[in-house]
XYZ file of C-alpha atoms in Angstrom:
716
model
C 3.442 36.780 -24.078
C 6.780 38.491 -23.630
C 9.511 36.423 -21.985
C 9.829 36.880 -18.257
C 12.913 38.521 -16.750
C 15.659 36.249 -15.541
C 15.158 34.875 -12.029
C 17.106 36.476 -9.186
C 20.488 35.265 -8.182
C 20.998 33.367 -4.965
C 22.680 36.349 -3.341
C 19.896 38.803 -4.027
C 16.862 36.523 -3.804
C 15.712 37.577 -0.394
C 16.610 41.223 -0.915
C 14.405 41.987 -3.886
C 11.512 40.050 -2.366
C 11.353 42.345 0.624
C 12.322 45.721 -0.838
C 9.272 47.604 -2.187
C 9.924 50.290 -4.779
C 9.059 53.241 -2.547
C 11.049 52.948 0.654
C 13.525 50.052 0.749
C 15.336 51.586 3.716
C 12.555 50.529 6.060
C 13.516 46.897 5.384
C 17.293 47.354 5.202
C 17.548 49.231 8.492
C 15.252 47.674 11.107
C 14.434 49.732 14.137
C 16.610 48.965 17.156
C 14.857 47.039 19.880
C 14.624 48.614 23.333
C 17.148 47.202 25.753
C 17.242 46.847 29.510
C 20.439 47.484 31.466
C 21.285 45.775 34.748
C 23.761 47.700 36.846
C 25.976 45.541 39.034
C 27.973 46.627 42.063
C 31.583 47.545 41.419
C 33.994 44.939 42.704
C 36.744 47.466 43.263
C 34.490 49.766 45.251
C 33.253 46.924 47.410
C 36.778 45.708 48.026
C 37.900 49.208 48.969
C 35.092 49.383 51.469
C 36.311 46.163 53.009
C 33.228 44.050 52.167
C 32.680 41.156 49.799
C 30.941 41.979 46.507
C 27.670 40.108 45.962
C 27.585 37.860 42.924
C 25.333 38.587 39.953
C 22.971 35.765 40.946
C 22.667 37.266 44.425
C 21.869 40.686 42.968
C 19.210 39.221 40.670
C 17.661 36.996 43.353
C 15.198 39.675 44.614
C 14.040 40.198 41.028
C 13.399 36.476 40.581
C 10.874 36.562 43.427
C 8.667 38.914 41.405
C 8.530 36.732 38.290
C 6.248 33.871 37.311
C 6.915 31.283 34.655
C 5.571 32.270 31.263
C 4.148 29.656 28.886
C 3.915 31.280 25.464
C 3.144 29.175 22.400
C 6.511 28.364 20.822
C 6.937 29.790 17.350
C 9.790 28.546 15.242
C 12.279 31.272 14.494
C 12.738 32.223 10.876
C 16.214 33.322 9.805
C 16.268 36.968 8.771
C 17.573 37.402 5.212
C 20.795 39.366 4.875
C 20.180 42.795 3.299
C 21.632 43.126 -0.185
C 22.064 46.329 -2.168
C 19.786 46.495 -5.181
C 20.697 48.681 -8.138
C 17.723 51.049 -8.594
C 18.628 51.751 -12.251
C 18.051 48.156 -13.336
C 14.602 46.573 -13.618
C 13.797 44.156 -10.862
C 13.183 40.563 -11.934
C 9.723 39.091 -11.801
C 8.771 37.292 -8.614
C 6.240 34.886 -10.120
C 5.223 33.206 -13.319
C 2.105 34.688 -14.901
C 1.324 31.294 -16.396
C -0.047 28.614 -14.149
C 2.233 25.585 -14.218
C 1.037 22.996 -16.712
C -0.181 19.767 -15.214
C 0.684 16.751 -17.291
C -2.221 15.230 -19.127
C -2.818 11.550 -18.409
C -1.660 9.186 -21.144
C -4.260 8.337 -23.731
C -6.123 5.026 -23.511
C -4.987 4.388 -19.957
C -7.005 1.583 -18.435
C -6.874 0.138 -14.949
C -8.388 -3.200 -15.983
C -5.089 -5.123 -16.171
C -4.133 -3.741 -12.765
C -7.366 -4.597 -10.971
C -6.009 -7.798 -9.338
C -3.032 -5.828 -8.036
C -5.237 -3.006 -6.815
C -7.415 -5.451 -4.875
C -4.348 -7.087 -3.375
C -2.894 -3.742 -2.299
C -6.207 -2.691 -0.799
C -6.313 -5.845 1.335
C -2.866 -5.272 2.822
C -2.518 -3.629 6.259
C -1.845 0.097 6.341
C 1.815 -0.260 7.341
C 2.581 -3.292 5.161
C 5.564 -3.462 2.812
C 4.220 -3.587 -0.753
C 7.435 -4.884 -2.354
C 6.526 -8.578 -2.227
C 3.075 -8.087 -3.717
C 4.391 -5.805 -6.465
C 7.267 -8.134 -7.365
C 4.950 -11.131 -7.596
C 2.432 -9.340 -9.800
C 4.848 -7.895 -12.354
C 6.931 -11.085 -12.420
C 3.815 -13.004 -13.354
C 2.748 -10.411 -15.920
C 6.018 -9.534 -17.633
C 8.786 -11.803 -16.415
C 11.922 -11.390 -14.335
C 13.084 -7.793 -13.765
C 9.974 -6.306 -15.335
C 8.816 -2.850 -14.261
C 5.509 -1.044 -14.645
C 5.072 1.527 -17.349
C 5.073 5.177 -16.244
C 1.317 5.401 -16.816
C 0.701 2.293 -14.676
C 2.962 3.643 -11.939
C 1.061 6.947 -11.901
C -2.231 5.098 -11.799
C -1.053 3.065 -8.805
C 0.224 6.143 -6.967
C -3.031 7.993 -7.527
C -4.976 4.949 -6.392
C -2.959 4.815 -3.142
C -3.338 8.560 -2.511
C -5.605 8.108 0.583
C -2.927 5.915 2.221
C 0.294 7.879 2.592
C 2.218 4.917 4.001
C 1.385 2.755 0.980
C 2.226 5.659 -1.342
C 5.693 5.922 0.206
C 6.132 2.143 0.059
C 5.250 2.094 -3.653
C 7.607 4.984 -4.374
C 10.397 3.245 -2.466
C 9.821 0.098 -4.568
C 10.009 2.112 -7.793
C 13.239 3.752 -6.664
C 14.738 0.333 -5.830
C 14.228 -1.035 -9.358
C 17.410 -1.708 -11.351
C 19.023 1.310 -12.971
C 17.410 2.099 -16.299
C 14.426 -0.170 -15.689
C 12.159 2.680 -14.750
C 12.522 6.421 -15.515
C 11.876 7.947 -12.102
C 10.674 11.464 -12.905
C 9.640 14.429 -10.734
C 5.952 13.730 -11.287
C 6.051 10.515 -9.240
C 7.509 12.317 -6.236
C 4.911 15.072 -6.636
C 2.037 12.590 -6.454
C 3.499 11.065 -3.287
C 3.986 14.530 -1.799
C 0.324 15.323 -2.397
C -0.627 12.188 -0.490
C 1.538 13.323 2.425
C 0.030 16.810 2.262
C -3.502 15.413 2.454
C -2.491 13.384 5.510
C -0.708 16.400 7.085
C 2.551 14.449 7.364
C 4.997 17.330 7.141
C 8.156 15.574 8.462
C 7.783 12.816 5.843
C 7.046 15.362 3.094
C 10.171 17.383 3.849
C 12.291 14.242 4.091
C 11.044 13.117 0.673
C 11.898 16.505 -0.849
C 15.402 16.300 0.586
C 15.718 12.790 -0.884
C 14.845 14.281 -4.276
C 17.681 16.767 -3.925
C 20.124 14.053 -2.884
C 19.075 11.864 -5.819
C 19.392 14.715 -8.310
C 15.688 14.752 -9.158
C 14.762 18.339 -10.090
C 12.109 20.137 -8.041
C 9.582 21.966 -10.197
C 6.907 24.507 -9.302
C 4.412 21.776 -8.422
C 6.922 20.253 -5.998
C 7.501 23.557 -4.252
C 3.815 24.445 -4.305
C 2.920 21.115 -2.697
C 5.630 21.508 -0.057
C 4.639 25.085 0.797
C 0.923 24.300 1.064
C 1.689 21.158 3.077
C 3.741 23.202 5.543
C 0.928 25.747 5.766
C -1.669 23.047 6.490
C 0.544 21.679 9.246
C 1.110 25.223 10.568
C 4.824 24.920 9.889
C 4.918 28.497 8.612
C 8.639 29.013 9.063
C 9.286 25.908 6.945
C 6.935 27.195 4.258
C 8.930 30.439 4.096
C 12.187 28.487 3.986
C 11.115 26.423 0.975
C 9.612 29.448 -0.762
C 12.887 31.327 -0.526
C 14.738 28.252 -1.785
C 12.710 28.370 -5.004
C 14.554 31.561 -5.973
C 17.852 31.170 -4.204
C 18.692 27.548 -5.069
C 16.719 26.483 -8.125
C 15.523 29.731 -9.693
C 11.967 28.371 -9.964
C 9.266 31.011 -10.245
C 6.033 30.219 -8.376
C 2.740 30.383 -10.182
C -0.223 32.374 -8.866
C -1.550 29.475 -6.760
C 1.744 29.085 -4.931
C 2.087 32.839 -4.540
C -1.344 33.189 -2.922
C -0.457 30.402 -0.500
C 2.812 32.139 0.406
C 0.998 35.409 1.070
C -1.181 33.544 3.574
C 1.912 32.041 5.229
C 3.496 35.454 5.773
C 0.172 36.798 7.055
C -0.077 33.907 9.513
C 3.395 34.806 10.780
C 2.245 38.384 11.360
C 4.746 39.697 8.810
C 2.497 42.429 7.450
C 5.212 44.454 5.727
C 6.538 41.383 3.931
C 3.031 40.533 2.706
C 2.593 44.025 1.293
C 6.070 43.947 -0.265
C 5.374 40.607 -1.953
C 1.979 41.800 -3.132
C 3.439 45.028 -4.499
C 6.261 43.238 -6.339
C 3.864 40.720 -7.887
C 1.459 43.432 -9.013
C 4.408 45.184 -10.602
C 5.106 41.987 -12.550
C 1.622 42.077 -14.037
C -0.021 39.616 -11.638
C -3.798 39.715 -11.357
C -4.606 38.535 -7.808
C -7.476 36.127 -7.307
C -10.086 35.960 -4.562
C -7.794 33.783 -2.437
C -5.065 36.434 -2.366
C -7.557 39.185 -1.569
C -9.089 37.053 1.201
C -5.603 36.737 2.737
C -5.150 40.514 2.689
C -8.655 41.079 4.007
C -8.066 38.720 6.912
C -4.723 40.320 7.734
C -6.081 43.888 7.741
C -9.238 42.818 9.569
C -7.325 41.173 12.414
C -5.267 44.353 12.771
C -8.437 46.464 12.821
C -6.941 48.447 9.938
C -9.885 50.090 8.199
C -7.626 51.845 5.684
C -6.119 48.492 4.795
C -9.582 47.045 4.226
C -10.372 49.924 1.898
C -7.079 49.194 0.109
C -8.293 45.646 -0.542
C -11.532 46.917 -2.058
C -9.631 49.463 -4.171
C -7.277 46.826 -5.538
C -10.192 44.517 -6.298
C -11.913 47.270 -8.260
C -8.724 47.965 -10.206
C -8.361 44.347 -11.327
C -12.092 43.993 -11.964
C -12.900 41.482 -9.227
C -15.921 41.852 -6.976
C -15.659 40.704 -3.348
C -17.244 37.292 -2.998
C -18.592 35.522 0.046
C -15.137 34.185 0.948
C -13.600 37.662 1.095
C -16.481 39.016 3.178
C -16.330 36.041 5.544
C -12.580 36.484 5.992
C -13.132 40.130 6.907
C -15.980 39.424 9.319
C -14.102 36.651 11.119
C -11.051 38.873 11.463
C -13.084 41.809 12.762
C -14.625 39.500 15.345
C -11.170 38.784 16.765
C -10.395 42.477 17.122
C -13.736 43.484 18.660
C -15.040 45.784 15.918
C -18.828 45.214 15.997
C -19.697 48.514 14.342
C -17.368 47.937 11.415
C -18.607 44.359 11.105
C -22.224 45.495 10.955
C -21.430 48.094 8.274
C -19.563 45.489 6.264
C -22.476 43.053 6.518
C -24.911 45.710 5.320
C -22.592 46.556 2.420
C -22.437 42.871 1.557
C -26.235 42.667 1.389
C -26.396 45.838 -0.725
C -23.917 44.321 -3.191
C -26.176 41.318 -3.659
C -23.870 38.821 -1.979
C -26.023 36.324 -0.092
C -24.688 35.395 3.363
C -24.133 31.776 4.244
C -23.970 29.930 7.561
C -20.330 30.928 8.079
C -21.220 34.599 7.659
C -23.949 34.455 10.257
C -21.744 32.441 12.606
C -19.106 35.178 12.527
C -21.724 37.881 13.114
C -23.354 35.958 15.944
C -20.012 35.724 17.731
C -19.333 39.433 17.244
C -22.762 40.555 18.506
C -22.639 38.182 21.451
C -19.253 39.420 22.625
C -20.323 43.043 22.201
C -23.633 42.450 24.073
C -25.554 43.914 21.138
C -28.971 42.500 21.949
C -30.919 44.513 19.352
C -28.576 43.582 16.516
C -28.600 39.979 17.702
C -32.390 39.894 17.405
C -32.210 41.416 13.929
C -29.717 38.737 12.945
C -32.108 36.112 14.303
C -34.932 37.521 12.157
C -32.630 37.639 9.133
C -31.902 33.952 9.540
C -35.597 33.145 9.648
C -36.228 35.303 6.613
C -33.483 33.749 4.481
C -34.296 30.203 5.667
C -30.649 29.324 5.548
C -29.648 25.716 6.261
C -28.051 25.862 9.690
C -25.183 23.620 10.724
C -24.134 22.678 14.245
C -21.511 25.431 14.455
C -24.021 28.136 13.554
C -26.733 26.854 15.903
C -24.331 26.478 18.816
C -22.918 29.940 18.154
C -26.430 31.374 18.167
C -27.147 29.651 21.478
C -23.947 31.069 22.943
C -24.904 34.498 21.639
C -28.276 34.180 23.369
C -26.414 33.354 26.573
C -24.234 36.456 26.150
C -27.112 38.886 25.602
C -29.749 37.160 27.762
C -32.206 35.947 25.101
C -33.689 33.048 27.044
C -36.937 32.617 25.095
C -35.172 32.765 21.720
C -32.595 30.221 22.861
C -35.303 27.855 24.108
C -37.129 28.160 20.786
C -34.020 27.243 18.781
C -33.064 24.447 21.164
C -36.538 22.912 21.007
C -36.396 23.027 17.210
C -33.087 21.189 17.326
C -34.652 18.484 19.511
C -37.777 18.208 17.344
C -37.405 15.092 15.124
C -39.730 16.605 12.519
C -37.627 19.754 12.105
C -34.967 18.927 9.523
C -33.701 22.445 8.860
C -31.511 22.395 11.954
C -29.111 19.749 13.295
C -29.684 17.686 16.395
C -28.270 19.123 19.632
C -24.817 17.963 20.655
C -22.836 18.441 23.870
C -22.029 22.041 22.920
C -25.715 22.807 22.396
C -26.590 21.430 25.834
C -23.667 23.278 27.390
C -24.836 26.577 25.904
C -28.369 26.082 27.235
C -27.054 25.063 30.666
C -24.994 28.260 30.639
C -28.109 30.322 29.879
C -30.051 28.806 32.768
C -27.052 29.023 35.073
C -26.471 32.702 34.260
C -30.154 33.380 34.819
C -30.013 31.747 38.248
C -32.402 28.985 37.140
C -30.533 26.196 38.879
C -33.310 23.612 38.614
C -33.601 23.997 34.825
C -29.828 23.759 34.462
C -29.735 20.548 36.516
C -32.706 19.101 34.648
C -31.021 19.728 31.303
C -27.751 18.257 32.598
C -29.595 15.091 33.639
C -31.354 14.965 30.260
C -27.967 15.218 28.594
C -26.658 12.221 30.540
C -29.827 10.210 29.956
C -29.633 10.840 26.211
C -26.154 9.355 26.031
C -24.457 12.704 25.342
C -21.264 12.823 27.367
C -20.854 16.231 29.049
C -17.597 18.037 28.446
C -15.565 19.765 31.119
C -17.290 23.070 30.385
C -20.670 21.494 31.153
C -19.440 20.323 34.545
C -17.855 23.704 35.265
C -21.049 25.628 34.503
C -23.284 23.292 36.535
C -20.941 23.362 39.537
C -20.671 27.136 39.366
C -24.461 27.454 39.126
C -24.944 25.230 42.183
C -22.282 27.148 44.090
C -23.989 30.492 43.474
C -27.255 28.958 44.680
C -25.451 27.813 47.871
C -26.250 24.179 47.013
C -22.732 23.107 47.885
C -23.413 19.429 48.522
C -25.012 18.995 45.098
C -22.042 20.732 43.497
C -19.702 18.234 45.167
C -21.903 15.332 44.042
C -21.735 16.520 40.428
C -17.940 16.781 40.667
C -17.575 13.341 42.233
C -19.829 11.856 39.556
C -17.636 13.377 36.861
C -14.453 12.106 38.497
C -15.880 8.591 38.563
C -16.513 8.849 34.813
C -12.937 9.914 34.101
C -13.341 13.687 34.175
C -9.964 15.448 34.268
C -10.463 18.905 35.794
C -8.529 21.753 34.219
C -7.425 25.078 35.709
C -10.790 26.700 35.004
C -12.708 24.020 36.864
C -10.295 24.327 39.800
C -10.938 28.068 39.780
C -14.667 27.364 39.794
C -14.200 25.137 42.849
C -12.290 27.963 44.537
C -15.291 30.233 44.027
C -17.543 27.529 45.477
C -15.287 27.336 48.536
C -15.564 31.106 48.936
C -19.368 30.801 48.984
C -19.538 27.804 51.321
C -19.814 27.532 55.093
C -17.231 25.906 57.368
C -18.421 22.291 57.084
C -19.233 22.669 53.411
C -15.776 24.081 52.801
C -14.171 20.905 54.117
C -16.388 18.851 51.848
C -15.279 20.806 48.766
C -11.630 20.737 49.835
C -11.817 16.964 50.150
C -12.920 16.670 46.509
C -10.514 19.354 45.267
C -7.599 17.562 46.909
C -8.125 14.650 44.506
C -7.234 16.846 41.533
C -5.080 19.690 42.898
C -3.307 19.002 46.171
C -1.138 22.127 45.970
C -4.192 24.365 45.826
C -5.679 22.728 48.916
C -2.336 23.018 50.700
C -2.242 26.746 49.907
C -5.716 27.260 51.394
C -4.669 25.385 54.558
C -1.563 27.529 54.832
C -3.543 30.744 54.399
C -5.861 29.733 57.214
C -3.029 28.958 59.640
C -2.087 32.016 61.686
C 1.258 30.418 62.635
C 2.537 30.336 59.046
C 4.875 33.163 58.056
C 4.866 35.335 54.981
C 7.759 33.524 53.278
C 5.859 30.239 53.332
C 2.767 31.974 51.945
C 4.869 33.423 49.119
C 6.415 30.074 48.274
C 3.103 28.187 48.197
C 1.253 30.858 46.199
C 4.047 31.142 43.650
C 4.073 27.360 43.216
C 0.325 27.295 42.556
C 0.424 30.213 40.123
C 3.399 28.815 38.210
C 1.560 25.542 37.637
C -1.583 27.326 36.411
C -2.254 28.733 32.955
C -1.534 32.505 32.713
C -5.174 33.356 31.960
C -6.453 31.872 35.242
C -3.853 33.320 37.610
C -5.720 36.525 38.392
C -9.067 34.705 38.880
C -7.247 32.352 41.257
C -6.027 35.305 43.322
C -9.501 36.851 43.276
C -11.031 33.665 44.657
C -8.273 33.168 47.226
C -8.867 36.671 48.573
C -12.603 35.914 48.740
C -11.847 32.738 50.680
C -9.645 34.625 53.139
C -12.300 37.277 53.767
C -15.349 34.998 53.873
C -13.910 32.294 56.122
C -12.352 34.445 58.827
C -8.738 33.728 57.967
C -6.113 35.881 59.749
C -6.873 39.532 58.883
C -3.613 40.100 57.039
C -4.010 37.136 54.677
C -6.237 38.798 52.074
C -3.875 41.787 51.940
C -0.840 39.477 51.619
C -2.353 37.641 48.647
C -3.291 40.951 47.054
C 0.223 42.369 47.456
C 1.818 39.209 46.047
C -0.519 39.334 43.051
C 0.521 42.951 42.526
C 4.172 41.915 42.728
C 3.619 39.318 40.000
C 1.925 41.888 37.762
C -1.553 40.365 38.006
C -3.081 43.613 39.309
C -0.775 45.989 37.479
C -3.365 48.347 35.990
C -5.670 48.972 38.938
C -4.366 52.375 40.002
C -3.832 55.542 38.033
C -2.282 58.650 39.582
C -2.403 62.107 38.057
C -1.711 65.455 39.653
C -5.397 66.332 39.732
C -6.974 62.883 40.213
C -6.314 59.423 41.577
C -8.428 56.570 40.223
C -8.932 52.914 41.096
C -10.288 50.450 38.513
C -11.935 47.447 40.197
C -13.760 46.008 37.174
C -11.559 42.928 36.849
C -11.838 41.927 40.522
C -14.204 39.829 42.570
C -16.158 41.403 45.394
C -13.659 40.389 48.091
C -10.660 41.363 45.980
C -12.263 44.719 45.164
C -12.833 45.458 48.848
C -9.242 44.504 49.648
C -7.881 46.643 46.829
C -9.959 49.615 47.985
C -8.891 49.190 51.619
C -5.253 49.024 50.540
C -5.703 52.114 48.370
C -7.268 54.029 51.259
C -4.404 52.935 53.475
C -2.023 54.559 50.992
C -4.103 57.742 50.991
C -4.131 57.760 54.803
C -0.360 57.314 55.032
C 0.267 60.045 52.496
C -2.022 62.408 54.396
C -0.303 61.538 57.684
C 3.056 62.363 56.089
C 1.610 65.715 54.964
C 2.235 64.971 51.299
C 0.159 66.475 48.539
C -3.092 64.769 47.569
C -5.044 65.275 44.322
C -8.249 67.267 44.280
C -10.474 64.314 43.328
C -10.645 60.556 43.732
C -12.640 58.075 41.624
C -13.381 54.357 41.787
C -14.707 52.354 38.815
C -16.683 49.173 39.411
C -18.255 48.950 35.964
C -21.847 48.706 34.866
C -22.257 45.490 32.904
C -24.755 45.472 30.058
C -25.211 41.722 30.436
C -28.812 40.974 31.344
C -27.783 38.386 33.925
C -24.790 40.257 35.394
C -25.010 40.662 39.140
C -22.466 43.487 39.063
C -19.894 44.728 41.507
C -21.366 48.189 42.033
C -24.037 47.246 44.579
C -21.646 45.165 46.712
C -19.064 47.918 46.654
C -21.673 50.553 47.556
C -22.583 48.483 50.624
C -18.900 48.321 51.571
C -18.653 52.116 51.335
C -21.702 52.501 53.588
C -20.176 50.111 56.112
C -16.919 52.076 56.200
C -18.749 55.424 56.025
C -16.242 56.631 53.429
C -17.422 59.818 51.677
C -17.657 58.346 48.163
C -20.903 58.747 46.253
C -22.166 57.371 42.936
C -21.406 59.526 39.930
C -24.423 60.978 38.172
C -22.685 61.149 34.816
C -21.137 57.668 34.685
C -22.818 54.488 35.902
C -20.656 52.220 38.019
C -18.395 55.072 39.123
C -17.897 56.492 42.636
C -16.230 59.838 43.299
C -14.975 61.872 46.235
C -13.120 65.126 46.786
C -9.893 65.785 48.687
C -11.643 67.934 51.257
C -14.235 65.250 52.019
C -11.619 62.534 52.364
C -9.358 64.649 54.579
C -12.284 65.426 56.874
C -13.135 61.744 57.077
C -9.504 60.817 57.796
C -9.348 63.373 60.579
C -12.520 61.958 62.151
C -11.466 58.325 61.831
C -7.735 58.576 62.327
C -7.751 55.792 64.863
C -10.287 53.704 63.010
C -9.279 50.066 62.660
C -10.908 49.940 59.236
C -8.500 52.504 57.819
C -5.482 51.353 59.818
C -6.009 47.700 58.934
């Protein structure tokens, strides 16, 4: 094999990594980010007018009232490499070694027999014990004062202690403390210890050990870097993995082998750095690299999550060029990624292609498909998948069975779910695992969605009797099911029972209790509030404040903002939906529901409800509860009424979307909204061309406004 080009210099290491041959300017000149400008009042102008200029904090104070705390997942920042000019007339150096790094062969005739007493003694020590005393005593007895183990014995001991990272570090520390020259401490000993730390996912200790190697002058080879990079990836320390990968070139000039390179591609993909992944892949292919299935699975996952069909075809094209056929791992990576992006059609086509190519699906494949079909409400395809499972007689694990049960809940396959669940409970059926808490939760969800409250309660009791501890989702589903059935007291009893057993309600369960309050009567409401107060006092205080006609709007704003800031972002809109339902259903002051709705709009929770065009205004109510939808519509009509009263132009048509769920058990918003329209006598009628849509014309609405100008429904 011809010698590889010289490694890059420290100055240009990052530059050639991220500059593909075709258009390096796209990496050297990043697009400017959009900026926001805040205009402040001029001090001189204010002084000339004879008034004090407000401070910047005073000017920004109104803006602060419209913001909620955000809680994004922190991602460690990665320093951006400085762009370096690359001479296009000179060949670019290789970015990886085409030879996999040689692993040292174990010494011949190595036997652990003489070390067996020491191995037994080390095994008996506690996990965090210091091994120095035991090691000193053993080698003193065997070889005399100052004796040290041979390199082969030291490697054998380190490999033996691999499952215990603390003992591995203790042994390595003892070897390093031996007198100078007594033991040749080589890179391989550190590498074995690093692998123990990687297996235990102890990234801080692994990085500290690598830094100790640098301080001690022990060279880091490809195996060292590969172990560090893969350890960082396992611990989801992606920025650290990139940092050590770049150090390979910049500091030590070590070229990664294909295993390390595939791992680094996955790290960049995990960071969402798609262009860098493609640049690295392109540079490596230019160096003569033949990617393996792992590298192609990384690309497949990255393109699949982006819903990039052209990228997926690129993966297949590259695989054909290097003579590699997609295996089950590549197909599974694609299917799982497509499930995250909601591409059921593409996933089905890919699955059919996989079957045509003779690749047999496994449990992971069917799990990914079951999730995709369930989310898409594809009942027919779900049934075909069920039949395919029966036909292939695949061994099903707990994840697959529970996913299938959840899919049945999504598409309303009650009989099929009961059949699978009964097979899981049958002691004579060994092809499927025994039901766990997730299996019971999925079945309870099916019965609860179907309105079969008694079956859901019976299964919940069976779960407790069988010694299977319900999770918080089980409690949430049962309480929600009882609330919808207006069995409020039983819902409270289930909650109290869970609290006695140490249940810690989360935001979703609190939201479920809010919906139960909305469905309860006056006395029942107090009963639920009494239980809710044990887990969320601020939420109960907010409900009390909303029901008090003497409380002003500023207090309402303060309490609602406090509750929403303490809640997870994904439950804030459901909270507001339920609070509006509570206000409307329990006769709170008439303005309360509208106040909550306006505050939610201010915080951006209802930001995409309205759409205004010159020819049409539309209102999308699909994300709202019944009470919130009525409030939003009333507020919208109030706007229309005010605009008409001011003699401003109105569009020719108006439309309202309530949605038409394909879920078998969905109760839908359309019927409740239609009843609200009949009650108000508003001239909206169901669209014949689109289910779940109501339309009206400008002429009809103007006539109605003229007839009901003094109507309290429109004015309020």
